[in-house]
Coordinates of C-alpha atoms and ligand atoms in Angstrom, one line a residue:
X1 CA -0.1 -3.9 -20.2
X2 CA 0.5 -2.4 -16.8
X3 CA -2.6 -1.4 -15.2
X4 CA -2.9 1.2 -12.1
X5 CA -6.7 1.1 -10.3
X6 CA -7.0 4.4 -8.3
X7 CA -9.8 5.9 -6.4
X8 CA -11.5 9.3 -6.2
X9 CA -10.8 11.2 -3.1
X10 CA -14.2 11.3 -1.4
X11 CA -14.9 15.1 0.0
X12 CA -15.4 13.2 3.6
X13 CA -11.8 12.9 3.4
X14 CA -11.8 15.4 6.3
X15 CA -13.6 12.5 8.3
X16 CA -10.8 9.6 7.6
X17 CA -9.5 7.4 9.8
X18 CA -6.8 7.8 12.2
X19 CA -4.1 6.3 14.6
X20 CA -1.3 7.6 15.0
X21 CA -1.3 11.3 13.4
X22 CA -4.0 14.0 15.2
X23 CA -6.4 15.7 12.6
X24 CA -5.7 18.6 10.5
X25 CA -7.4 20.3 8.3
X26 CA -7.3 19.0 4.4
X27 CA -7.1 20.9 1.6
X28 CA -9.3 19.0 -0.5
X29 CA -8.6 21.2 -3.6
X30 CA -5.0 20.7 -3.2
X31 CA -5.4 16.7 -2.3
X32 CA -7.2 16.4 -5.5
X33 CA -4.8 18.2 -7.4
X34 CA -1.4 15.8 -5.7
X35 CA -3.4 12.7 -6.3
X36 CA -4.0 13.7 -10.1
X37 CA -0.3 14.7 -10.1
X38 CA 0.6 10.8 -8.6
X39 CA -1.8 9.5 -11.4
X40 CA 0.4 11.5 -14.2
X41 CA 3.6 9.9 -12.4
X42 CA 1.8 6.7 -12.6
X43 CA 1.1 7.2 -16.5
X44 CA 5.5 8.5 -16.7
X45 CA 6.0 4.4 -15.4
X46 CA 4.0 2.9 -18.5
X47 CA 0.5 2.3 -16.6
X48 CA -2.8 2.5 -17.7
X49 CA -4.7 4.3 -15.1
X50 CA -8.3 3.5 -14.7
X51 CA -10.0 5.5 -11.6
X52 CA -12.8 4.3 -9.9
X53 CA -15.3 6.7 -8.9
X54 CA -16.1 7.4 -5.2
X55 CA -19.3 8.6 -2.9
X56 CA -19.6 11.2 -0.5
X57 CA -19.8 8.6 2.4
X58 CA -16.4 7.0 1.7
X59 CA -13.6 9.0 3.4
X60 CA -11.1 7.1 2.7
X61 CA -11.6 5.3 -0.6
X62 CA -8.4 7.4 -2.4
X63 CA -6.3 4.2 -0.2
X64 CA -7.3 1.2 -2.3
X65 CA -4.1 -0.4 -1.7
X66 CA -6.2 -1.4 1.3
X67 CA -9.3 -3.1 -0.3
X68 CA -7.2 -5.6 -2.2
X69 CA -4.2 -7.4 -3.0
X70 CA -3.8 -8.5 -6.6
X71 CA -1.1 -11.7 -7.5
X72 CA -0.4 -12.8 -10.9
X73 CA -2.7 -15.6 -10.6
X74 CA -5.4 -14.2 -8.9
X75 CA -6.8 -11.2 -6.4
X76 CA -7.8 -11.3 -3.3
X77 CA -10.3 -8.8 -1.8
X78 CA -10.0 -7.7 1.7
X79 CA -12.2 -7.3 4.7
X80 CA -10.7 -3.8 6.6
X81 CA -10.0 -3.7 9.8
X82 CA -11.6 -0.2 9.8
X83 CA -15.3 -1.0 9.9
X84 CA -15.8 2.5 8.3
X85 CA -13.4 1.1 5.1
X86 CA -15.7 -2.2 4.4
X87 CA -18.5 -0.1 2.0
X88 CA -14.8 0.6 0.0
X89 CA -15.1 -2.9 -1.0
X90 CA -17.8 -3.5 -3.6
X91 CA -16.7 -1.1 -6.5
X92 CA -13.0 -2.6 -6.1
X93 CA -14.3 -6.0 -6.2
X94 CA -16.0 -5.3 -9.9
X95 CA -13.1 -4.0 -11.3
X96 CA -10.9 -6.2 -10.4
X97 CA -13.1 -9.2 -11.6
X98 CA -12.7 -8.7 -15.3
X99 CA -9.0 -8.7 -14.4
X100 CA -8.7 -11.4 -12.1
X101 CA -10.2 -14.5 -10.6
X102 CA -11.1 -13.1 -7.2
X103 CA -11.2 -14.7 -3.7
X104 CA -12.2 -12.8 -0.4
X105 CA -11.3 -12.2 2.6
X106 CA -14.1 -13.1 5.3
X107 CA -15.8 -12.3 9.1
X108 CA -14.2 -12.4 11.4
X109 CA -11.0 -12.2 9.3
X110 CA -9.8 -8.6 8.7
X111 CA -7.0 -7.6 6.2
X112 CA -5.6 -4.2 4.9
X113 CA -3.7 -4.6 1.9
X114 CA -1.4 -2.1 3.2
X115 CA -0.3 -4.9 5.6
X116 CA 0.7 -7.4 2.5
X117 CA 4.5 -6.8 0.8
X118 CA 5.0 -9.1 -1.6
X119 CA 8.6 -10.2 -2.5
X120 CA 8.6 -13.2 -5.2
X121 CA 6.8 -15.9 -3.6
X122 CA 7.5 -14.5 -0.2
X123 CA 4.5 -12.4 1.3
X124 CA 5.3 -10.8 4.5
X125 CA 2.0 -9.6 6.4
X126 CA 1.6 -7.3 9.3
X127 CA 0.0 -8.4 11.9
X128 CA -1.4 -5.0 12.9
X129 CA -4.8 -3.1 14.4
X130 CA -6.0 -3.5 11.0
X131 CA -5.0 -7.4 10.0
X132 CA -5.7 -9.6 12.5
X133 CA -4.5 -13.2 12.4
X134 CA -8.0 -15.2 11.2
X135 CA -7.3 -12.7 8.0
X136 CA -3.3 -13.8 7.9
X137 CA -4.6 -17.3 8.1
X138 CA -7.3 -17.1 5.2
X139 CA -4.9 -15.3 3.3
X140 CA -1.9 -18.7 4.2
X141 CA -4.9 -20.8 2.9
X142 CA -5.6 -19.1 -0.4
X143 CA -1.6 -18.1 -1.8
X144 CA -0.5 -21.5 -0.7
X145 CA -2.6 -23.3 -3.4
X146 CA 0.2 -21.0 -5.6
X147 CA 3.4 -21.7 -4.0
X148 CA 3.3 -18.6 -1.9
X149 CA 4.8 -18.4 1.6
X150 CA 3.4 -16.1 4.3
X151 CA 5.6 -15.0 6.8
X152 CA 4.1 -12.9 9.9
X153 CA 5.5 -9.8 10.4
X154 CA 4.3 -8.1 14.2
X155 CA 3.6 -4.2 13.5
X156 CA 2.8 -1.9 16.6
X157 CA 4.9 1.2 15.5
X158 CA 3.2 2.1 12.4
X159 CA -0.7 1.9 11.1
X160 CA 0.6 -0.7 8.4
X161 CA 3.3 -3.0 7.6
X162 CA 4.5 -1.4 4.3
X163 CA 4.5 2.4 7.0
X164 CA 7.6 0.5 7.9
X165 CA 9.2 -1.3 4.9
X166 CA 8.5 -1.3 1.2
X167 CA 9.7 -3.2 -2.0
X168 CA 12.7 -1.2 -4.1
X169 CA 13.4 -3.7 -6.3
X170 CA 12.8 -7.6 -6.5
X171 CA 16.0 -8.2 -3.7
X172 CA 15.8 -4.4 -2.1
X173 CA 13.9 -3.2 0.7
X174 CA 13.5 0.3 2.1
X175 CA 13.2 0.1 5.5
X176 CA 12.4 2.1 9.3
X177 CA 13.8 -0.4 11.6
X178 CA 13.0 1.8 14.6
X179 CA 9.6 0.8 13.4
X180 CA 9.9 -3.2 12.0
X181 CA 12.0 -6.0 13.7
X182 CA 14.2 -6.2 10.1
X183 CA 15.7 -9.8 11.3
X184 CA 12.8 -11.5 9.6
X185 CA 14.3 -9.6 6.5
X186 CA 17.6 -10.5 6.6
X187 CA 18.8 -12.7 3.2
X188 CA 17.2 -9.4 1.5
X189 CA 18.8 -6.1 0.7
X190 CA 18.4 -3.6 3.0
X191 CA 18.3 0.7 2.6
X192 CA 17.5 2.4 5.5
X193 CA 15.6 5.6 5.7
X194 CA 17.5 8.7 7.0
X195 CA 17.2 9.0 11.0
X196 CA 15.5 12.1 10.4
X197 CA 12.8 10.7 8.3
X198 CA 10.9 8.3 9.8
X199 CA 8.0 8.3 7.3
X200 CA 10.0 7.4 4.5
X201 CA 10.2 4.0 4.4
X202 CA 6.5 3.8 1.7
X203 CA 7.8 4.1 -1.8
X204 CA 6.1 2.5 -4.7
X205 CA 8.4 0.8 -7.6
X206 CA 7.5 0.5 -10.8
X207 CA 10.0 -1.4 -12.6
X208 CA 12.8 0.9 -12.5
X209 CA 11.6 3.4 -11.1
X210 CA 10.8 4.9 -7.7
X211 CA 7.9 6.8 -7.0
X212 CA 8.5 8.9 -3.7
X213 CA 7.2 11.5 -1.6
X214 CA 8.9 14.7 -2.3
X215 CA 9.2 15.6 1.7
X216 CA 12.1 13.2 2.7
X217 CA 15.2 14.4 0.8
X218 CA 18.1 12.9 2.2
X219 CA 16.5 9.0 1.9
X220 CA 16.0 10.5 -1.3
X221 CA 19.4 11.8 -2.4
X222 CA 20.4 8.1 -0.1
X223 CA 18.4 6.1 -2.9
X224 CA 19.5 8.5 -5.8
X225 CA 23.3 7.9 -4.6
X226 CA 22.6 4.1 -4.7
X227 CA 21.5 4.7 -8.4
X228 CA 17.4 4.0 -7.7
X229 CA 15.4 6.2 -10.2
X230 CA 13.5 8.7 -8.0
X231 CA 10.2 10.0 -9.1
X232 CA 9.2 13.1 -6.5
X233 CA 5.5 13.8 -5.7
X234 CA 4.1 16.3 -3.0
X235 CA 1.4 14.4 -1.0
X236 CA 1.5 16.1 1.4
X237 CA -2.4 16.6 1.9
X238 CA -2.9 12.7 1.9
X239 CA -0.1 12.3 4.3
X240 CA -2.7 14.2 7.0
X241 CA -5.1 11.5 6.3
X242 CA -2.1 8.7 7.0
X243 CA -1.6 7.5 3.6
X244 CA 1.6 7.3 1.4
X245 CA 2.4 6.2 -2.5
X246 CA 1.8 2.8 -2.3
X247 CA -1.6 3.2 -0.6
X248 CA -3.3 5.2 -3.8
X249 CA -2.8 2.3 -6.5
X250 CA -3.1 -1.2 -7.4
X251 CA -0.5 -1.6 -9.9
X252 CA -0.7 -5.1 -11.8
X253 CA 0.1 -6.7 -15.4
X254 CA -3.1 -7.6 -17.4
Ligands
CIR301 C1 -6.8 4.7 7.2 O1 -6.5 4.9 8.4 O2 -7.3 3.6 6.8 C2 -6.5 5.8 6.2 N1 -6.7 7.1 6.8 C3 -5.1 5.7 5.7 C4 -4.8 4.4 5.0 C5 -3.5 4.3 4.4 N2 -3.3 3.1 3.7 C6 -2.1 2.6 3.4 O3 -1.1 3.1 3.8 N3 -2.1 1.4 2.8

């Protein structure tokens, strides 16, 4: 069974964090209505979707990519970067523990899963404002034990690693080299976002399928062209709070 954890979007959305993008407003009625859409496109792939419930206090708690990263073997929960994010961690931790054996990221490690792309056995981490490299390091000593290798991946152009490049298929990456060094990607396959589309390098795949936002066209008639199954979905009210598809789920096999 393929199981997709989501969050809530907490009404203090409106107060999220920032970096690179300056506030504006949120429609929270309309955020609510794209993120149930995403959950329907998650249910289209074959997943289970089981939403967590949020409180008023957690602004950004609809990003639970960030709060942890979940192997085959195991699941890791993170300590943000964003002080604000570390109350997100508590609720993700119990549902991920009748899934999972869990280990955790610790002071003064910091981690965003948003920062961890996992190809195979190869996990490429940003090294980011949000994942520093005490988190990197805990995270070498726990996948190691499983036969991962972490390879560190300097981001400065984009809030998170997979802002920059993202998974397409197990030998496929979509990727904004104007925004990642690719070299350290080279023996994989590379598709490049459109010039013109600089945020389109976060796509979430799920199996076949490709589950996209619906404002970059031509990297989406690109992908379509190279025969990648394109699911649209208009988020565009979380993209004001800096998230993107694969930030909204945890998407593992039970
Ligand atoms: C933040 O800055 O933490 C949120 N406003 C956005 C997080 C997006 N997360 C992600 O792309 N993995």
């Amino acid at each position: 069974m393929l199981v997709a954890i989501t969050r809530a979007i907490s009404p203090a959305i409106v107060h999220c964090e920032l970096t690179h993008q300056p506030r504006v407003a949120i429609d929270f009625a309309l955020a609510r209505a794209q993120h149930a859409e995403y959950e329907e496109r998650l249910t289209e792939a074959g997943c289970t979707v089981e939403r967590l419930q949020t409180t008023p206090d957690l602004a950004d708690s609809v990003f639970i990519e960030d709060i942890a990263v979940v192997f085959p073997e195991f699941a890791v929960v993170t300590r943000p970067g964003a002080e604000s994010r570390r109350a997100e961690t508590p609720a993700v931790r119990k549902a991920l523990e009748k899934y999972r054996t869990l280990r955790s990221i610790e002071a003064p490690g910091t981690l965003d899963g948003g920062d961890v792309l996992v190809m195979g056995h190869r996990v490429f981490v940003g090294r980011s404002r949000r994942t520093n490299p005490e988190g990197i390091e805990q995270l070498r000593r726990i996948v190691e034990t499983h036969k991962y290798q972490i390879i560190s991946v300097p981001v400065e152009r984009s809030l998170h690693l997979k802002s920059a490049v993202s998974g397409i298929s197990d030998d496929t990456l979509l990727i904004n080299r104007r925004w990642v060094d690719a070299d350290v990607f080279s023996d994989l396959s590379l598709v490049e976002v459109d010039e013109s589309e600089p945020g389109a390098a976060n796509a979430l795949r799920i199996g076949n399928e490709i589950i996209f936002p619906a404002g970059y066209p031509k990297t989406t008639a690109r992908l379509e062209a190279q025969g990648f199954r394109m699911r649209p979905i208009d988020v565009g009210e979380l993209t004001k709070a800096e998230g993107a598809v694969t930030c909204c789920s945890l998407v593992f096999r039970a």
